[in-house]
Amino acid sequence: TMAHSKAFLVLENFIGGKFVPCPSYIDSYNPSTGDIYCRVPDSGKEEVETAVKAAKDAFPIWSSKTPLERSQILNKLADLIEDDLEAFAQAESKDQGKTITFARTIDIPRAVYNFRFFASSILHHMTECTEMATMGCMHYTSRTPVGVAGLISPWNLPLYLLTWKIAPAIACGNTVVAKPSEMTSVTAWMMCKLLERAGVPHGVVNVVFGTGAKAGEALVCHPDVPVISFTGSTLTGQRIMEKSAPHCKRLSLELGGKNPAIIFDDADLTQCIPTTLRSSFANQICLCTSRIFVQRGIYSEFLKRFVAESKKWKVGNPADPTVDMGALISKEHLEKVRSYVKKAQAEGAKVLCGEGVDSLALPTGNQKGYFMLPTVIAEVNDESCCMQEEIFGPVTCVVPFDTEEEVIKRANSVKYGLSATVWSSNVGRVHRVAQRLQSGLVWTNCWLIRDLNLPFGGMKASGMGREGGKDSYEFFTEVKTITIKH
Ligand code: NAD
């Protein structure tokens, strides 16, 4: 009813440059209070159909603009988001549960940078040319945009990951239909309000809100969407592969992880401990550490210091700037993460701090929020589900190891291969280990430092394809080899 819907923010789909209402809506919660925050369109086939049509109609004009023209529009959009940075950060924090500090310093600045980065990088790509003098031939490649791109993103870094796809897709001259996570749709909707002012022509960026099962799947199955870029869980990635197989779609899949940190006895613990704390408990990033292998000589010291620091990590109201960690995304997800800790205990592992061990005092306004303390588990087998499956919450396992050879084998003994960190002051060792880890990204003596020029993505069940300056350009364009004979 009107009275009901008026109480909340109500989002609308953005199709062909206009906001359009949807016949039905889903409630989206503020994870730090448990209250309804907004209502999100529950789009399905029909809405996706209209959006794909709008994107198709916009393609001829957009794809024929010069890279420089598109670049200027992307830069303008970056400026407009940046002008509203605080409002975007507040909305992201409220919608997702992450701390305002994190949204302000990481999420929104990175969304701005995604547009600036691709606005710049699109101007610098070169195609190839070879000569075959004896045949009187030269060959060259030409790259053209693919068409309508379907972009599907998860809840953990909402605007950050969505713009990581939108920016390269439109910079290359494609038009897009994007579907953010139904749990974190607000900042994508806010961005839509800026598109016209930035000069993005109608229909170039369409956003359809709704669930994966309805809106997401309709997009994946649409015959006029030849390219899908997806970030989310491995299970959904597998389903997307199946559903797009009949159409032979081009896919980029950024999926789950079970990322190891390998800490050798010559590591600089004064740097390693605070960074590993962040890499373990920073707001549910797919690159988070969830298996910490510590060389036996420093195992007990590391564990003592790491647990002491974990206990100091402040969990609570994400709007409070002194808080280190906000809420988990949903009640269901909180239950799922908790169930892993219980399973570990049932298997005989030791929970050293956090869930079930320490008590969590929350401010009055946050009593119904989905909070959990950073949890450290020890004495756990490599075969345990806590060491094999992606938990995607503030839970990390710490185990000892003896040799380099052994730890490489154990680190590689999961189905995932997204990222890893290695800590040692021995350059040769760091280099050797990094080379042998089955992982799309390896950080040594640091974590989460990214150069967007370089490939991002996972091995094994962590994904397919890579994204990044050159990689995204290649993914979002078709290449053709042309031969000219005199
Ligand atoms: P999810 O797979 O449940 O959902 C991701 C997106 O896919 C959402 O927009 C969802 O609505 C949509 N979706 C769900 N089912 C679909 C279907 N059948 N067809 C089309 N779309 C569908 O993932 P999530 O819970 O939102 O996000 C957490 C997961 O994302 C974790 O596994 C995490 O590791 C992964 N992740 C990976 C990266 C990376 O870069 N590799 C980055 C962030 C998150």
Short mmCIF file of N, CA and C in Angstrom, two decimals, residues 188-306:
data_model
loop_
_atom_site.label_atom_id
_atom_site.label_comp_id
_atom_site.label_asym_id
_atom_site.label_seq_id
_atom_site.Cartn_x
_atom_site.Cartn_y
_atom_site.Cartn_z
N ALA A 188 23.84 1.76 -6.34
CA ALA A 188 23.70 1.65 -7.80
C ALA A 188 22.57 2.54 -8.28
N TRP A 189 21.49 2.56 -7.51
CA TRP A 189 20.34 3.42 -7.83
C TRP A 189 20.73 4.90 -7.74
N MET A 190 21.54 5.25 -6.73
CA MET A 190 22.00 6.64 -6.61
C MET A 190 22.88 7.04 -7.80
N MET A 191 23.68 6.09 -8.24
CA MET A 191 24.56 6.39 -9.39
C MET A 191 23.72 6.68 -10.64
N CYS A 192 22.61 5.93 -10.80
CA CYS A 192 21.74 6.14 -11.97
C CYS A 192 21.27 7.58 -12.06
N LYS A 193 21.06 8.20 -10.90
CA LYS A 193 20.58 9.58 -10.89
C LYS A 193 21.60 10.56 -11.48
N LEU A 194 22.87 10.12 -11.56
CA LEU A 194 23.92 11.02 -12.04
C LEU A 194 24.25 10.83 -13.51
N LEU A 195 23.73 9.77 -14.11
CA LEU A 195 24.18 9.39 -15.46
C LEU A 195 23.87 10.46 -16.50
N GLU A 196 22.66 11.01 -16.43
CA GLU A 196 22.28 11.99 -17.44
C GLU A 196 23.19 13.22 -17.36
N ARG A 197 23.40 13.68 -16.13
CA ARG A 197 24.25 14.87 -15.95
C ARG A 197 25.69 14.63 -16.43
N ALA A 198 26.12 13.37 -16.31
CA ALA A 198 27.49 13.06 -16.77
C ALA A 198 27.55 13.01 -18.29
N GLY A 199 26.40 12.92 -18.92
CA GLY A 199 26.38 12.86 -20.38
C GLY A 199 26.28 11.44 -20.92
N VAL A 200 25.95 10.49 -20.07
CA VAL A 200 25.78 9.11 -20.53
C VAL A 200 24.44 9.04 -21.28
N PRO A 201 24.46 8.73 -22.58
CA PRO A 201 23.20 8.71 -23.33
C PRO A 201 22.21 7.67 -22.77
N HIS A 202 20.94 7.94 -22.94
CA HIS A 202 19.90 7.02 -22.47
C HIS A 202 20.11 5.62 -23.03
N GLY A 203 19.96 4.64 -22.16
CA GLY A 203 20.06 3.25 -22.63
C GLY A 203 21.47 2.68 -22.59
N VAL A 204 22.47 3.51 -22.34
CA VAL A 204 23.84 2.97 -22.30
C VAL A 204 24.06 2.17 -21.00
N VAL A 205 23.55 2.72 -19.90
CA VAL A 205 23.62 1.99 -18.62
C VAL A 205 22.20 1.80 -18.12
N ASN A 206 21.79 0.54 -18.03
CA ASN A 206 20.46 0.21 -17.49
C ASN A 206 20.69 -0.62 -16.24
N VAL A 207 19.91 -0.36 -15.20
CA VAL A 207 20.07 -1.16 -13.99
C VAL A 207 18.73 -1.78 -13.64
N VAL A 208 18.74 -3.09 -13.54
CA VAL A 208 17.54 -3.85 -13.19
C VAL A 208 17.79 -4.47 -11.82
N PHE A 209 16.91 -4.15 -10.87
CA PHE A 209 17.10 -4.65 -9.51
C PHE A 209 16.27 -5.91 -9.29
N GLY A 210 16.75 -6.76 -8.41
CA GLY A 210 15.97 -7.94 -8.08
C GLY A 210 16.85 -9.11 -7.70
N THR A 211 16.22 -10.26 -7.55
CA THR A 211 16.95 -11.43 -7.07
C THR A 211 17.75 -12.09 -8.19
N GLY A 212 18.67 -12.95 -7.79
CA GLY A 212 19.44 -13.70 -8.77
C GLY A 212 18.57 -14.68 -9.53
N ALA A 213 17.71 -15.36 -8.80
CA ALA A 213 16.90 -16.40 -9.41
C ALA A 213 15.99 -15.83 -10.50
N LYS A 214 15.43 -14.65 -10.26
CA LYS A 214 14.51 -14.08 -11.26
C LYS A 214 15.22 -13.13 -12.23
N ALA A 215 15.70 -11.99 -11.71
CA ALA A 215 16.28 -10.97 -12.59
C ALA A 215 17.63 -11.43 -13.16
N GLY A 216 18.47 -11.98 -12.29
CA GLY A 216 19.81 -12.40 -12.71
C GLY A 216 19.73 -13.47 -13.78
N GLU A 217 18.92 -14.46 -13.52
CA GLU A 217 18.83 -15.56 -14.48
C GLU A 217 18.21 -15.13 -15.81
N ALA A 218 17.24 -14.22 -15.75
CA ALA A 218 16.64 -13.73 -17.00
C ALA A 218 17.70 -13.03 -17.85
N LEU A 219 18.61 -12.33 -17.19
CA LEU A 219 19.69 -11.63 -17.90
C LEU A 219 20.67 -12.63 -18.51
N VAL A 220 21.03 -13.64 -17.71
CA VAL A 220 21.97 -14.65 -18.19
C VAL A 220 21.39 -15.42 -19.37
N CYS A 221 20.08 -15.66 -19.34
CA CYS A 221 19.44 -16.47 -20.38
C CYS A 221 19.04 -15.65 -21.60
N HIS A 222 19.17 -14.33 -21.53
CA HIS A 222 18.69 -13.52 -22.65
C HIS A 222 19.58 -13.70 -23.88
N PRO A 223 19.00 -14.06 -25.02
CA PRO A 223 19.82 -14.35 -26.20
C PRO A 223 20.56 -13.12 -26.76
N ASP A 224 20.10 -11.91 -26.43
CA ASP A 224 20.76 -10.71 -26.98
C ASP A 224 21.82 -10.13 -26.05
N VAL A 225 22.23 -10.91 -25.05
CA VAL A 225 23.30 -10.46 -24.14
C VAL A 225 24.47 -11.43 -24.31
N PRO A 226 25.41 -11.13 -25.21
CA PRO A 226 26.45 -12.11 -25.54
C PRO A 226 27.58 -12.22 -24.53
N VAL A 227 27.61 -11.29 -23.57
CA VAL A 227 28.76 -11.28 -22.66
C VAL A 227 28.27 -11.02 -21.24
N ILE A 228 28.75 -11.87 -20.32
CA ILE A 228 28.32 -11.75 -18.92
C ILE A 228 29.56 -11.63 -18.04
N SER A 229 29.60 -10.60 -17.23
CA SER A 229 30.65 -10.51 -16.22
C SER A 229 29.97 -10.67 -14.86
N PHE A 230 30.43 -11.66 -14.11
CA PHE A 230 29.78 -12.00 -12.85
C PHE A 230 30.80 -12.06 -11.72
N THR A 231 30.44 -11.49 -10.60
CA THR A 231 31.22 -11.70 -9.38
C THR A 231 30.27 -12.20 -8.31
N GLY A 232 30.63 -13.30 -7.68
CA GLY A 232 29.77 -13.87 -6.64
C GLY A 232 30.26 -15.25 -6.24
N SER A 233 29.37 -16.08 -5.78
CA SER A 233 29.80 -17.37 -5.25
C SER A 233 30.06 -18.37 -6.38
N THR A 234 30.84 -19.38 -6.06
CA THR A 234 31.18 -20.42 -7.03
C THR A 234 29.93 -21.16 -7.49
N LEU A 235 29.03 -21.42 -6.57
CA LEU A 235 27.80 -22.14 -6.91
C LEU A 235 26.99 -21.38 -7.97
N THR A 236 26.83 -20.08 -7.77
CA THR A 236 26.10 -19.27 -8.75
C THR A 236 26.87 -19.21 -10.06
N GLY A 237 28.19 -19.13 -9.97
CA GLY A 237 29.02 -19.09 -11.18
C GLY A 237 28.82 -20.34 -12.02
N GLN A 238 28.73 -21.49 -11.34
CA GLN A 238 28.51 -22.74 -12.07
C GLN A 238 27.15 -22.73 -12.76
N ARG A 239 26.16 -22.21 -12.06
CA ARG A 239 24.81 -22.14 -12.64
C ARG A 239 24.80 -21.20 -13.86
N ILE A 240 25.53 -20.10 -13.75
CA ILE A 240 25.59 -19.16 -14.87
C ILE A 240 26.27 -19.80 -16.09
N MET A 241 27.30 -20.59 -15.83
CA MET A 241 27.95 -21.30 -16.95
C MET A 241 26.96 -22.22 -17.64
N GLU A 242 26.21 -22.96 -16.84
CA GLU A 242 25.22 -23.90 -17.41
C GLU A 242 24.21 -23.16 -18.26
N LYS A 243 23.66 -22.08 -17.66
CA LYS A 243 22.58 -21.35 -18.32
C LYS A 243 23.04 -20.61 -19.55
N SER A 244 24.33 -20.27 -19.62
CA SER A 244 24.77 -19.52 -20.79
C SER A 244 25.39 -20.44 -21.84
N ALA A 245 25.57 -21.70 -21.49
CA ALA A 245 26.16 -22.65 -22.45
C ALA A 245 25.37 -22.74 -23.76
N PRO A 246 24.04 -22.82 -23.72
CA PRO A 246 23.31 -22.93 -24.99
C PRO A 246 23.55 -21.74 -25.92
N HIS A 247 23.93 -20.59 -25.34
CA HIS A 247 24.16 -19.41 -26.18
C HIS A 247 25.64 -19.18 -26.44
N CYS A 248 26.51 -20.06 -25.93
CA CYS A 248 27.97 -19.88 -26.05
C CYS A 248 28.38 -18.47 -25.64
N LYS A 249 27.92 -18.01 -24.49
CA LYS A 249 28.25 -16.64 -24.09
C LYS A 249 29.69 -16.53 -23.63
N ARG A 250 30.21 -15.35 -23.75
CA ARG A 250 31.54 -15.08 -23.22
C ARG A 250 31.38 -14.74 -21.73
N LEU A 251 32.16 -15.41 -20.89
CA LEU A 251 31.97 -15.26 -19.45
C LEU A 251 33.24 -14.81 -18.75
N SER A 252 33.05 -13.93 -17.79
CA SER A 252 34.11 -13.66 -16.84
C SER A 252 33.51 -13.95 -15.47
N LEU A 253 34.13 -14.87 -14.74
CA LEU A 253 33.55 -15.27 -13.46
C LEU A 253 34.57 -15.04 -12.35
N GLU A 254 34.21 -14.17 -11.42
CA GLU A 254 35.07 -13.92 -10.25
C GLU A 254 34.36 -14.56 -9.08
N LEU A 255 34.89 -15.68 -8.57
CA LEU A 255 34.12 -16.49 -7.62
C LEU A 255 34.75 -16.53 -6.22
N GLY A 256 34.41 -17.54 -5.48
CA GLY A 256 34.79 -17.62 -4.07
C GLY A 256 36.27 -17.89 -3.85
N GLY A 257 36.66 -17.89 -2.59
CA GLY A 257 38.06 -18.15 -2.25
C GLY A 257 38.18 -18.82 -0.89
N LYS A 258 39.37 -19.35 -0.63
CA LYS A 258 39.69 -19.90 0.70
C LYS A 258 41.15 -19.57 0.88
N ASN A 259 41.41 -18.28 1.07
CA ASN A 259 42.75 -17.75 0.86
C ASN A 259 43.71 -18.02 2.02
N PRO A 260 44.88 -18.58 1.72
CA PRO A 260 45.85 -18.85 2.77
C PRO A 260 46.77 -17.65 3.03
N ALA A 261 47.24 -17.55 4.27
CA ALA A 261 48.37 -16.69 4.60
C ALA A 261 49.45 -17.64 5.08
N ILE A 262 50.65 -17.50 4.54
CA ILE A 262 51.76 -18.37 4.94
C ILE A 262 52.80 -17.51 5.64
N ILE A 263 53.03 -17.84 6.91
CA ILE A 263 53.91 -16.97 7.70
C ILE A 263 55.14 -17.76 8.15
N PHE A 264 56.29 -17.40 7.59
CA PHE A 264 57.53 -18.09 7.92
C PHE A 264 58.15 -17.49 9.19
N ASP A 265 59.06 -18.26 9.80
CA ASP A 265 59.59 -17.83 11.11
C ASP A 265 60.47 -16.58 11.03
N ASP A 266 60.86 -16.16 9.80
CA ASP A 266 61.65 -14.93 9.68
C ASP A 266 60.77 -13.74 9.27
N ALA A 267 59.45 -13.89 9.43
CA ALA A 267 58.55 -12.79 9.05
C ALA A 267 58.65 -11.66 10.07
N ASP A 268 58.42 -10.45 9.59
CA ASP A 268 58.38 -9.29 10.48
C ASP A 268 56.99 -9.21 11.10
N LEU A 269 56.87 -9.74 12.33
CA LEU A 269 55.54 -9.86 12.94
C LEU A 269 54.90 -8.52 13.25
N THR A 270 55.73 -7.48 13.41
CA THR A 270 55.10 -6.18 13.71
C THR A 270 54.29 -5.67 12.52
N GLN A 271 54.67 -6.10 11.32
CA GLN A 271 53.85 -5.75 10.16
C GLN A 271 52.83 -6.84 9.86
N CYS A 272 53.28 -8.06 10.04
CA CYS A 272 52.45 -9.21 9.66
C CYS A 272 51.18 -9.31 10.50
N ILE A 273 51.28 -9.09 11.80
CA ILE A 273 50.10 -9.29 12.65
C ILE A 273 48.98 -8.29 12.36
N PRO A 274 49.26 -6.98 12.35
CA PRO A 274 48.14 -6.07 12.03
C PRO A 274 47.57 -6.27 10.63
N THR A 275 48.43 -6.60 9.68
CA THR A 275 47.92 -6.80 8.31
C THR A 275 47.08 -8.07 8.23
N THR A 276 47.55 -9.12 8.91
CA THR A 276 46.79 -10.37 8.88
C THR A 276 45.47 -10.23 9.63
N LEU A 277 45.47 -9.38 10.62
CA LEU A 277 44.23 -9.09 11.33
C LEU A 277 43.22 -8.44 10.37
N ARG A 278 43.69 -7.46 9.62
CA ARG A 278 42.82 -6.81 8.63
C ARG A 278 42.42 -7.80 7.55
N SER A 279 43.38 -8.58 7.09
CA SER A 279 43.08 -9.49 5.98
C SER A 279 42.14 -10.60 6.43
N SER A 280 42.07 -10.85 7.72
CA SER A 280 41.15 -11.88 8.22
C SER A 280 39.77 -11.32 8.50
N PHE A 281 39.72 -10.09 9.00
CA PHE A 281 38.43 -9.61 9.52
C PHE A 281 37.87 -8.39 8.83
N ALA A 282 38.58 -7.82 7.87
CA ALA A 282 38.04 -6.66 7.16
C ALA A 282 36.73 -7.10 6.51
N ASN A 283 35.82 -6.18 6.47
CA ASN A 283 34.45 -6.48 6.09
C ASN A 283 34.23 -7.43 4.89
N GLN A 284 34.29 -8.72 5.12
CA GLN A 284 33.91 -9.72 4.12
C GLN A 284 34.36 -9.40 2.70
N ILE A 285 35.63 -9.39 2.53
CA ILE A 285 36.18 -9.21 1.19
C ILE A 285 36.53 -10.60 0.67
N CYS A 286 36.30 -10.81 -0.63
CA CYS A 286 36.57 -12.14 -1.18
C CYS A 286 38.05 -12.50 -1.04
N LEU A 287 38.90 -11.49 -0.84
CA LEU A 287 40.34 -11.72 -0.75
C LEU A 287 40.80 -11.96 0.68
N CYS A 288 39.84 -12.08 1.60
CA CYS A 288 40.19 -12.25 3.01
C CYS A 288 40.89 -13.58 3.27
N THR A 289 41.77 -13.53 4.26
CA THR A 289 42.50 -14.70 4.69
C THR A 289 41.62 -15.57 5.57
N SER A 290 41.56 -16.87 5.28
CA SER A 290 40.78 -17.71 6.19
C SER A 290 41.53 -18.95 6.64
N ARG A 291 42.77 -19.10 6.15
CA ARG A 291 43.63 -20.18 6.65
C ARG A 291 45.00 -19.57 6.89
N ILE A 292 45.43 -19.57 8.13
CA ILE A 292 46.74 -18.98 8.44
C ILE A 292 47.70 -20.11 8.81
N PHE A 293 48.74 -20.29 8.00
CA PHE A 293 49.75 -21.31 8.26
C PHE A 293 50.96 -20.60 8.88
N VAL A 294 51.33 -21.02 10.09
CA VAL A 294 52.44 -20.36 10.78
C VAL A 294 53.55 -21.38 11.05
N GLN A 295 54.78 -21.00 10.72
CA GLN A 295 55.89 -21.94 10.91
C GLN A 295 56.06 -22.24 12.41
N ARG A 296 56.37 -23.49 12.70
CA ARG A 296 56.26 -23.98 14.08
C ARG A 296 57.05 -23.17 15.11
N GLY A 297 58.20 -22.69 14.74
CA GLY A 297 59.04 -21.95 15.69
C GLY A 297 58.38 -20.70 16.26
N ILE A 298 57.49 -20.08 15.50
CA ILE A 298 56.85 -18.85 15.98
C ILE A 298 55.35 -19.05 16.19
N TYR A 299 54.91 -20.30 16.08
CA TYR A 299 53.47 -20.56 16.12
C TYR A 299 52.81 -20.05 17.41
N SER A 300 53.37 -20.42 18.54
CA SER A 300 52.68 -20.05 19.79
C SER A 300 52.75 -18.54 20.04
N GLU A 301 53.90 -17.94 19.67
CA GLU A 301 53.99 -16.49 19.85
C GLU A 301 52.99 -15.77 18.94
N PHE A 302 52.95 -16.22 17.68
CA PHE A 302 52.02 -15.60 16.73
C PHE A 302 50.59 -15.70 17.26
N LEU A 303 50.23 -16.93 17.66
CA LEU A 303 48.86 -17.17 18.08
C LEU A 303 48.48 -16.29 19.27
N LYS A 304 49.41 -16.19 20.22
CA LYS A 304 49.14 -15.39 21.41
C LYS A 304 48.89 -13.93 21.04
N ARG A 305 49.79 -13.39 20.21
CA ARG A 305 49.64 -11.98 19.82
C ARG A 305 48.44 -11.75 18.92
N PHE A 306 48.18 -12.69 18.02
CA PHE A 306 47.08 -12.54 17.07
C PHE A 306 45.73 -12.58 17.79
#
